[in-house]
mmCIF file of C-alpha atoms in Angstrom:
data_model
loop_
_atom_site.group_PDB
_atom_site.id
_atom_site.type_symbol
_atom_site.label_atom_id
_atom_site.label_comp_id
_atom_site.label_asym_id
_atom_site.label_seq_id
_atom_site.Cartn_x
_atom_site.Cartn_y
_atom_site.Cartn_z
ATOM 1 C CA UNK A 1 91.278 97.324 119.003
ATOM 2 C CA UNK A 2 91.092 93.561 117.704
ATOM 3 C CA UNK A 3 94.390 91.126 118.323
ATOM 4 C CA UNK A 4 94.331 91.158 114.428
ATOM 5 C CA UNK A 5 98.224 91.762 114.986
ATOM 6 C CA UNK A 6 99.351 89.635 118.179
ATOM 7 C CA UNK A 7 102.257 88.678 118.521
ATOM 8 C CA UNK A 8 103.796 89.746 115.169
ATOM 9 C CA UNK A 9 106.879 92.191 114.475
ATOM 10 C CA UNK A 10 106.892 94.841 112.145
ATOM 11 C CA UNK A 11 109.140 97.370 110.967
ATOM 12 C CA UNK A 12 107.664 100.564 109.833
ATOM 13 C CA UNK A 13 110.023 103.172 107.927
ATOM 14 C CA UNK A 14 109.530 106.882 107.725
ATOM 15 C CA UNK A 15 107.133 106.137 110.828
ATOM 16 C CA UNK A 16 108.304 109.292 112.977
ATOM 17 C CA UNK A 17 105.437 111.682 111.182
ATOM 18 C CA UNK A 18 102.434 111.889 108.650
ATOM 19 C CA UNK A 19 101.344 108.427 107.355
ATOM 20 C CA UNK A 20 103.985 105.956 109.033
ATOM 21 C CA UNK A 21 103.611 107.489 112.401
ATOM 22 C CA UNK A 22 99.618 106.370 111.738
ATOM 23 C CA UNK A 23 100.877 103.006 110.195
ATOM 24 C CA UNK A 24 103.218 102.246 113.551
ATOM 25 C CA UNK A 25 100.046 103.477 115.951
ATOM 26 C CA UNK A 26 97.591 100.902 114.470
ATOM 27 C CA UNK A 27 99.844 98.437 113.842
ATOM 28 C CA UNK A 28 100.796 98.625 117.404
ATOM 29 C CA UNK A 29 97.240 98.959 118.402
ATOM 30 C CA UNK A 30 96.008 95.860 116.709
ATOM 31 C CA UNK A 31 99.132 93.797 118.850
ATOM 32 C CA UNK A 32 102.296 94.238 116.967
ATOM 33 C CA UNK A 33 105.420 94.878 118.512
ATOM 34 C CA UNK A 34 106.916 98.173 116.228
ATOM 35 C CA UNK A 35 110.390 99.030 115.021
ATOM 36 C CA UNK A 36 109.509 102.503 114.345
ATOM 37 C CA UNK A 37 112.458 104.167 111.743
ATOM 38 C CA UNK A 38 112.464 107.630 111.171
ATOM 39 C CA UNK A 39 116.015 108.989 109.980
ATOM 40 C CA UNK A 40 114.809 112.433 111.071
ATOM 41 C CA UNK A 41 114.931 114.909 107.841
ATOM 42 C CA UNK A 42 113.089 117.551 106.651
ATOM 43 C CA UNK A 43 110.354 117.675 103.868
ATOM 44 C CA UNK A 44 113.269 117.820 101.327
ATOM 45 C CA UNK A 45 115.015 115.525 102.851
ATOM 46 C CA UNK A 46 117.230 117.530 104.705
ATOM 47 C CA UNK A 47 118.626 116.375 108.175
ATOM 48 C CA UNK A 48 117.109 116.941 111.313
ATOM 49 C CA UNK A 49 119.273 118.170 113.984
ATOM 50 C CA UNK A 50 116.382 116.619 116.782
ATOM 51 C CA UNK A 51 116.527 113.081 114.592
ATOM 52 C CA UNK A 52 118.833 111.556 117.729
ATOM 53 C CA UNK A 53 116.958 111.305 121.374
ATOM 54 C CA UNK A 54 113.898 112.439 121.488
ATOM 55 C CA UNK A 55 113.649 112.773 118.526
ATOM 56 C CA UNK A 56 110.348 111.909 116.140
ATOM 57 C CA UNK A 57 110.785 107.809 116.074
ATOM 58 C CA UNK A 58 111.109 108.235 120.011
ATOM 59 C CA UNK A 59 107.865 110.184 120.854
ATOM 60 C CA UNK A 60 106.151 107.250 118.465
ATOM 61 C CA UNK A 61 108.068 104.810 120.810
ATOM 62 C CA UNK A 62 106.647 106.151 124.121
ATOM 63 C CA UNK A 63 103.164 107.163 122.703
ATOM 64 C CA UNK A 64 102.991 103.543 121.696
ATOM 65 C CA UNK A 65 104.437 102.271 125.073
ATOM 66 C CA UNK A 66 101.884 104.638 126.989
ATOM 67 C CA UNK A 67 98.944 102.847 125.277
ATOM 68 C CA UNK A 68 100.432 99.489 126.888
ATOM 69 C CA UNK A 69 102.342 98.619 123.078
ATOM 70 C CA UNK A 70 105.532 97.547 122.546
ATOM 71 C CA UNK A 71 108.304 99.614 119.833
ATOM 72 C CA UNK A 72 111.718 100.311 119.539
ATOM 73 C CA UNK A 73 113.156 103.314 117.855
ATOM 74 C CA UNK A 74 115.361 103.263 115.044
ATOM 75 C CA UNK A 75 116.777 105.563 113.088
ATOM 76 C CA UNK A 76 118.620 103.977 110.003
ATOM 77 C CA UNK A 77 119.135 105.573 106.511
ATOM 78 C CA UNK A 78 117.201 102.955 105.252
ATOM 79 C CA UNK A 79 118.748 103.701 101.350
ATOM 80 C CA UNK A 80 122.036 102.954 103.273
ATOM 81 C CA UNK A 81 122.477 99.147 102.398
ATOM 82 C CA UNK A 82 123.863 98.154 105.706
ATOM 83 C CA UNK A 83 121.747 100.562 107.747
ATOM 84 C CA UNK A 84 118.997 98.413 106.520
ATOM 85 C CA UNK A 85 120.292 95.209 107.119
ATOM 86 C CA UNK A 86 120.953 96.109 110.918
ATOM 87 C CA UNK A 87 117.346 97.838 111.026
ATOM 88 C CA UNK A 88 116.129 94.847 110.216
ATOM 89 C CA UNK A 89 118.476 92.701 112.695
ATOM 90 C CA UNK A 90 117.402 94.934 115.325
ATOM 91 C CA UNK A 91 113.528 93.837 114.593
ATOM 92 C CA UNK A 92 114.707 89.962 115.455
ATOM 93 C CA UNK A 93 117.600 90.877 118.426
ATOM 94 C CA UNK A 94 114.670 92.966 119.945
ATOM 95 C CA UNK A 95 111.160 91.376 119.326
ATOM 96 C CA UNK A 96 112.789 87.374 118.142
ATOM 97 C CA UNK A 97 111.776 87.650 114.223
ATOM 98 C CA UNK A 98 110.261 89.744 111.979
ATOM 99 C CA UNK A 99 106.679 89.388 110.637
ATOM 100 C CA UNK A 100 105.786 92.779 108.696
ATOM 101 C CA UNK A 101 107.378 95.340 106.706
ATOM 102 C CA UNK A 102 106.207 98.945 105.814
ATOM 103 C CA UNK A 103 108.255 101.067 103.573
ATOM 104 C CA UNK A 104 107.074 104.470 103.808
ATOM 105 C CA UNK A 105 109.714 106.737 104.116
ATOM 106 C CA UNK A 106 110.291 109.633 101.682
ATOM 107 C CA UNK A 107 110.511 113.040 100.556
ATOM 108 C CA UNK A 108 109.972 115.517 97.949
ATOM 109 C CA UNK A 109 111.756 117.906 95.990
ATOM 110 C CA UNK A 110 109.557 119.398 93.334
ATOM 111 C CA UNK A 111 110.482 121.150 90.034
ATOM 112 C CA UNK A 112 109.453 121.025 86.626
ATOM 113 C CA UNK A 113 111.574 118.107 84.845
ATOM 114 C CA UNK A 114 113.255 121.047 82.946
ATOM 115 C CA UNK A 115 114.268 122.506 86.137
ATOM 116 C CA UNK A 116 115.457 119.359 88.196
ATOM 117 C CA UNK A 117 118.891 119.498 89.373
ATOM 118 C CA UNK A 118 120.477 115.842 88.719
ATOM 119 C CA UNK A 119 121.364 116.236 92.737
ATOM 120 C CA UNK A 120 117.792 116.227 93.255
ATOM 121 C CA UNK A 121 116.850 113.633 91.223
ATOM 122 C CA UNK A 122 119.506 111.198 92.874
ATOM 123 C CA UNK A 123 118.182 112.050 96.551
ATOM 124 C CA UNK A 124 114.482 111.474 95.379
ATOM 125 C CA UNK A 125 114.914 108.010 93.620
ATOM 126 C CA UNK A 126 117.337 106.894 96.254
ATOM 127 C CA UNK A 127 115.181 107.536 99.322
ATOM 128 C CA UNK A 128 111.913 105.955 97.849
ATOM 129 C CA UNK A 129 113.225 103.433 95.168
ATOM 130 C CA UNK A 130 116.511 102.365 96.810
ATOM 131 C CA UNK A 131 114.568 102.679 100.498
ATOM 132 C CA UNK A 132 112.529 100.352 99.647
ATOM 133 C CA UNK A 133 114.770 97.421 97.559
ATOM 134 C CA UNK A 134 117.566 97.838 101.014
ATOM 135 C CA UNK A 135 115.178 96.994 103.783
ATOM 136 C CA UNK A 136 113.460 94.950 101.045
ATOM 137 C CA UNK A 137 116.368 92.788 100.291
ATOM 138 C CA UNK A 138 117.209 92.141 103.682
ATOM 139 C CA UNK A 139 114.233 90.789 104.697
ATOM 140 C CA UNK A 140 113.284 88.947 102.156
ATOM 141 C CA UNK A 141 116.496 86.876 102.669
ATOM 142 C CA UNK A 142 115.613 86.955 106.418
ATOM 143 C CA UNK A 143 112.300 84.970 105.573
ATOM 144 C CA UNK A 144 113.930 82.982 102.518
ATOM 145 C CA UNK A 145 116.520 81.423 105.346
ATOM 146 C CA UNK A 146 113.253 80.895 107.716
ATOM 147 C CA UNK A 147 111.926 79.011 105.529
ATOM 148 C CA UNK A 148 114.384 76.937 104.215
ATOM 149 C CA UNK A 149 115.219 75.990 107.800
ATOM 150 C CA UNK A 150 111.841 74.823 108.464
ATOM 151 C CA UNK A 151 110.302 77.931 110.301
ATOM 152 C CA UNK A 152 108.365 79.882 107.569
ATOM 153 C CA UNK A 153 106.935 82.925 108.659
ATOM 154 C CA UNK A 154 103.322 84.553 107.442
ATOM 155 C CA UNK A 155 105.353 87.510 106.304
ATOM 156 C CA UNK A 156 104.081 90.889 104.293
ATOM 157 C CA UNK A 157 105.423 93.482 102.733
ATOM 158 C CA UNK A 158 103.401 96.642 102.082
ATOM 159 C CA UNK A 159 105.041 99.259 99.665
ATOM 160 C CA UNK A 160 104.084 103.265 99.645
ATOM 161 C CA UNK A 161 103.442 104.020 96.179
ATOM 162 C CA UNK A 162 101.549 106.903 95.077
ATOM 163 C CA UNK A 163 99.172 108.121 92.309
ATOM 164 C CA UNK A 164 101.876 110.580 90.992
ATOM 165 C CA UNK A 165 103.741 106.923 90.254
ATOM 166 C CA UNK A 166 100.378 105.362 88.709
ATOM 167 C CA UNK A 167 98.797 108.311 86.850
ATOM 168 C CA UNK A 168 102.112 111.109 86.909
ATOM 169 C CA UNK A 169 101.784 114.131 88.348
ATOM 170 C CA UNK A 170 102.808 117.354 86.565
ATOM 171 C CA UNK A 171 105.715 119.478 88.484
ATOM 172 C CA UNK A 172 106.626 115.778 90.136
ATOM 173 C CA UNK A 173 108.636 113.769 87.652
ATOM 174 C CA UNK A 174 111.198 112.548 90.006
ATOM 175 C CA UNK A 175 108.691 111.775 92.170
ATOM 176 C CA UNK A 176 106.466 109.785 89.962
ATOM 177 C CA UNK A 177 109.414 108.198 88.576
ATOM 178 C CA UNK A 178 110.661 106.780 91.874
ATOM 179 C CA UNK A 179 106.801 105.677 92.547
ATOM 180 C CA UNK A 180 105.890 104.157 89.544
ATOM 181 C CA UNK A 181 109.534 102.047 90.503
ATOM 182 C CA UNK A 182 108.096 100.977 93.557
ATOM 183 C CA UNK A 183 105.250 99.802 92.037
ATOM 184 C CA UNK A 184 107.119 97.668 89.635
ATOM 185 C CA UNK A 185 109.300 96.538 92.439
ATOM 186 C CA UNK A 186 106.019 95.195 94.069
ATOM 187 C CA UNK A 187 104.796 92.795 91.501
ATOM 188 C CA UNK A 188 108.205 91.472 90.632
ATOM 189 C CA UNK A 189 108.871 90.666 95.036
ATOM 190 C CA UNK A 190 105.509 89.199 95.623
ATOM 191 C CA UNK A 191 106.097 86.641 92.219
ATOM 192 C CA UNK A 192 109.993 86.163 93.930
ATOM 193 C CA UNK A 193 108.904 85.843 97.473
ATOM 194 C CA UNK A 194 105.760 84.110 97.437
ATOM 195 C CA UNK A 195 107.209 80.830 97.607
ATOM 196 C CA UNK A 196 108.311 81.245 100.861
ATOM 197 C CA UNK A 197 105.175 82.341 102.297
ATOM 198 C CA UNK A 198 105.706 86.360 101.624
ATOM 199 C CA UNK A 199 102.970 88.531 100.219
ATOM 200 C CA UNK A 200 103.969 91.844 99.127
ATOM 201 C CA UNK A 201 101.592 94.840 97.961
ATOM 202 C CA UNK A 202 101.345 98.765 96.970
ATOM 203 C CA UNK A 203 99.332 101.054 98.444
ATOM 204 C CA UNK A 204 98.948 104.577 96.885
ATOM 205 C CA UNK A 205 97.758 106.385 100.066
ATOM 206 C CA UNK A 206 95.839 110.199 100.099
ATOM 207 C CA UNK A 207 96.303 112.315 102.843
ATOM 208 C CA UNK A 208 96.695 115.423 104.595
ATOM 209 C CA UNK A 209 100.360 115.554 105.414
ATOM 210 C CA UNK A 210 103.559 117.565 104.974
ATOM 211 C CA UNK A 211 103.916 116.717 101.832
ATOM 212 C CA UNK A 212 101.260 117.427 100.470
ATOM 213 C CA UNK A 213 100.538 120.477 101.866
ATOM 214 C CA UNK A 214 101.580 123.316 99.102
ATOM 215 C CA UNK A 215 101.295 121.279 96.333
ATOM 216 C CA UNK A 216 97.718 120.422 96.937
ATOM 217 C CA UNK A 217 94.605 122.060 98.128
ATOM 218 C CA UNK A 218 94.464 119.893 101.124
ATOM 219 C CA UNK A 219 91.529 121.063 102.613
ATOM 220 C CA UNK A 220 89.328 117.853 101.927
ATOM 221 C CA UNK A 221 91.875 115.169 102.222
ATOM 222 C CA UNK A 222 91.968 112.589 104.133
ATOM 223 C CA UNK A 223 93.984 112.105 107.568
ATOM 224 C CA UNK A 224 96.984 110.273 107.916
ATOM 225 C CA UNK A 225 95.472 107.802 109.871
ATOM 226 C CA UNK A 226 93.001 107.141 107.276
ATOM 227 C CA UNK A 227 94.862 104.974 105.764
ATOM 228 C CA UNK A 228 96.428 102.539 108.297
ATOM 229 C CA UNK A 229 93.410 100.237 108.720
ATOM 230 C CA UNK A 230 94.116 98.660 105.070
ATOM 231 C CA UNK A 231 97.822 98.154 105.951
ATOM 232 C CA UNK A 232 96.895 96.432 108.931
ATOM 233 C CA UNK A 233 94.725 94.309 107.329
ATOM 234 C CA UNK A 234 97.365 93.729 104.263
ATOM 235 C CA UNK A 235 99.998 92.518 107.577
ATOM 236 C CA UNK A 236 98.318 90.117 108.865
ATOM 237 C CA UNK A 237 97.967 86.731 108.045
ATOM 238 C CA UNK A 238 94.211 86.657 106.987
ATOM 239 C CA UNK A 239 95.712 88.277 104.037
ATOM 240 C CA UNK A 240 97.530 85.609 102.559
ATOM 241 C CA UNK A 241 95.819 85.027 99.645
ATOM 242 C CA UNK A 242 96.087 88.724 98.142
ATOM 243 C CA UNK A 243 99.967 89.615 96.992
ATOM 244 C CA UNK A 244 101.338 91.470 94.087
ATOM 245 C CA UNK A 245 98.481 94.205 94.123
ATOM 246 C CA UNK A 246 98.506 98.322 94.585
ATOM 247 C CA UNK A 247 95.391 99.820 96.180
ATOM 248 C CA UNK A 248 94.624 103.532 96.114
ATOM 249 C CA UNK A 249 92.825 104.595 99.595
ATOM 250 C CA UNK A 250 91.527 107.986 99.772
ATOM 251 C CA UNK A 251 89.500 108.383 103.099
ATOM 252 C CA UNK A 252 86.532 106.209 102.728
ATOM 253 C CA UNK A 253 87.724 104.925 99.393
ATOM 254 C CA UNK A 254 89.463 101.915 98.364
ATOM 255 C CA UNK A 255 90.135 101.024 94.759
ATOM 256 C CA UNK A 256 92.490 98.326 92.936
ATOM 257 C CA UNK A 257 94.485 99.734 90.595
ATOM 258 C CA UNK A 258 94.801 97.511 87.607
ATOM 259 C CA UNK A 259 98.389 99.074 86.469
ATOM 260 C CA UNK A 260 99.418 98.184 82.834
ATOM 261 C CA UNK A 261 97.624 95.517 80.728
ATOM 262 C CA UNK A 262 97.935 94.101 77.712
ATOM 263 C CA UNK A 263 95.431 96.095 74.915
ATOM 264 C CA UNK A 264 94.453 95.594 71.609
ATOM 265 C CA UNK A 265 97.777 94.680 69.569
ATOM 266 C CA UNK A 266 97.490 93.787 65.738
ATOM 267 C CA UNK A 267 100.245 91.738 64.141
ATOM 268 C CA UNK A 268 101.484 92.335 60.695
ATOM 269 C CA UNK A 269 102.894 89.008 59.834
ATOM 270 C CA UNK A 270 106.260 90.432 58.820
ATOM 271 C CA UNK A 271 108.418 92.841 59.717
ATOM 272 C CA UNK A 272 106.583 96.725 59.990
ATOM 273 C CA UNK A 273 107.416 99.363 57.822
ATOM 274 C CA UNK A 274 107.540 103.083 59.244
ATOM 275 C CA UNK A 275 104.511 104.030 56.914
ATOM 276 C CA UNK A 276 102.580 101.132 57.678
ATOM 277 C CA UNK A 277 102.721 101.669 61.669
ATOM 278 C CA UNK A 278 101.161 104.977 61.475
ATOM 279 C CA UNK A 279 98.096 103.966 60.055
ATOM 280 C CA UNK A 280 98.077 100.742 62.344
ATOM 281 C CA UNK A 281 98.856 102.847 65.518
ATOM 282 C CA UNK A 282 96.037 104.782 65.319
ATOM 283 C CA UNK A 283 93.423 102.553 64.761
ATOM 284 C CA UNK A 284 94.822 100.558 68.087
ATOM 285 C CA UNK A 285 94.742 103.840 69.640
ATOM 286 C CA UNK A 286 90.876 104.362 68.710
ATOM 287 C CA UNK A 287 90.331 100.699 70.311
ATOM 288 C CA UNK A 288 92.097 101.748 72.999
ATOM 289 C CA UNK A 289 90.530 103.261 76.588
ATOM 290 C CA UNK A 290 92.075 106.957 77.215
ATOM 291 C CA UNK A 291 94.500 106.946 79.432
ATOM 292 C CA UNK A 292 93.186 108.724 82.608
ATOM 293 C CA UNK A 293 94.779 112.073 83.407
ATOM 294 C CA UNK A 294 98.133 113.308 84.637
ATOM 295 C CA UNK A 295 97.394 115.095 88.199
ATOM 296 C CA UNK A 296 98.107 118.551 87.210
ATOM 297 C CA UNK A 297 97.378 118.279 83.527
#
């Protein structure tokens, strides 16, 4: 591997299976020193009994030491506002800063909106919305203080969004709710944090991975591991110029996603009545592209 990562810190959350335990490998692989979270729950988000030694962020730990890497386990709640702010303190006790940050972690409960218990809809936005804006939060004031002290760091962020969140996904609502967040989340961080030398962008990853399999025919997806090589790139600091963007990788493909944009508007001059919209609406509607699908529909 290249030293397209030396001597930088990153934390990677969620990073005990699937996608983030890819994301921590390369990162370590290309140089990084790791903090490798994983609170240790199941697909639902259900704790793991096995979450405390040797548990999944530990094996990442030692596979990364055994390849002659550096990591630290941790296993924060990282929707737990002060587990995050210590997850991150841990990154700069441990490694002396912190350089990248991966929010990945997350689960799934799936039902039909009419079906969703509220209790699952809290657990779903909190672990991907909330577990992102926590660690966010605290490291984005981390990097603010750097800089404002005279010691800017190169820093990224890259968020875990997910087509579900840019197209919806039928059976998923809470779960495209929470995604689409994160997306948001993104473009509003990298305008907030860019002044102090932070980029921050989506990715909206496709893989072979717990949770996927059941709800998908995964048969022809990608691996976890498929994806990792575009969040390295996104971490390091030959990236600095790109911030604020989502990218969908599936396997061997990588496409920007171009989110919401302004289309064709019309403007009536005065204030619209309900029978004149109608007729309005649909004639921006047949100037409009069609929207592309809802996964599932």
């Amino acid at each position: 591997m290249t030293g397209l990562l030396e001597g930088r810190v990153a934390i990677v959350t969620g990073a005990g299976r699937g996608i983030g335990r890819a994301h921590a490998l390369e990162l370590a692989a290309h140089g990084a020193a790791v903090v490798v979270n994983d609170y240790g729950v199941s697909l639902a988000g259900e704790k793991d009994d096995n979450a405390s030694e040797g548990g999944p962020a530990d094996e990442v730990v030692a596979a990364i030491e055994a390849a002659g890497g550096r990591a630290v386990a941790n296993r924060a709640d990282v929707a737990d506002f002060e587990q995050a702010a210590a997850m991150v303190q841990q990154a700069i006790d441990t490694f002396g800063g912190l350089d990248v940050l991966v929010n990945n972690a997350g689960f799934v409960r799936d039902r039909m909106l009419v079906n969703t218990s509220e209790e699952e809809w809290d657990a779903v936005i909190r672990v991907h919305l909330k577990g992102h804006f926590a660690p966010l939060r605290h490291a984005g004031a981390y990097w603010r203080t750097e800089a404002k002290e005279g010691r800017p760091r190169a820093a990224r962020v890259v968020n875990t969004s997910s087509g579900a969140g840019l197209q919806g996904s039928v059976g998923q609502a809470t779960y495209s709710a929470a995604k689409a967040g994160i997306a948001g989340l993104t473009l509003v961080a990298a305008q907030e944090l860019g002044r102090y030398g932070v980029t921050v962008n989506a990715i909206a990853p496709v893989a072979r991975t717990r949770m996927t399999e059941g709800a998908f025919d995964t048969a022809d997806m990608a691996l976890p591991e498929d994806n990792s090589p575009l969040v390295a790139w996104l971490a390091s600091e030959d990236a600095g110029d790109v911030t604020g963007r989502v990218f969908e990788i599936d396997g061997s493909a990588i496409t920007v996603e171009n989110g919401w944009s302004h289309g064709p508007s019309r403007d009536h001059g005065t204030r619209w009545s309900a029978t004149d919209i109608g007729p309005a609406l649909r004639e921006l509607l047949a100037e409009a592209p069609t929207p592309e699908p809802v996964y599932g529909s």
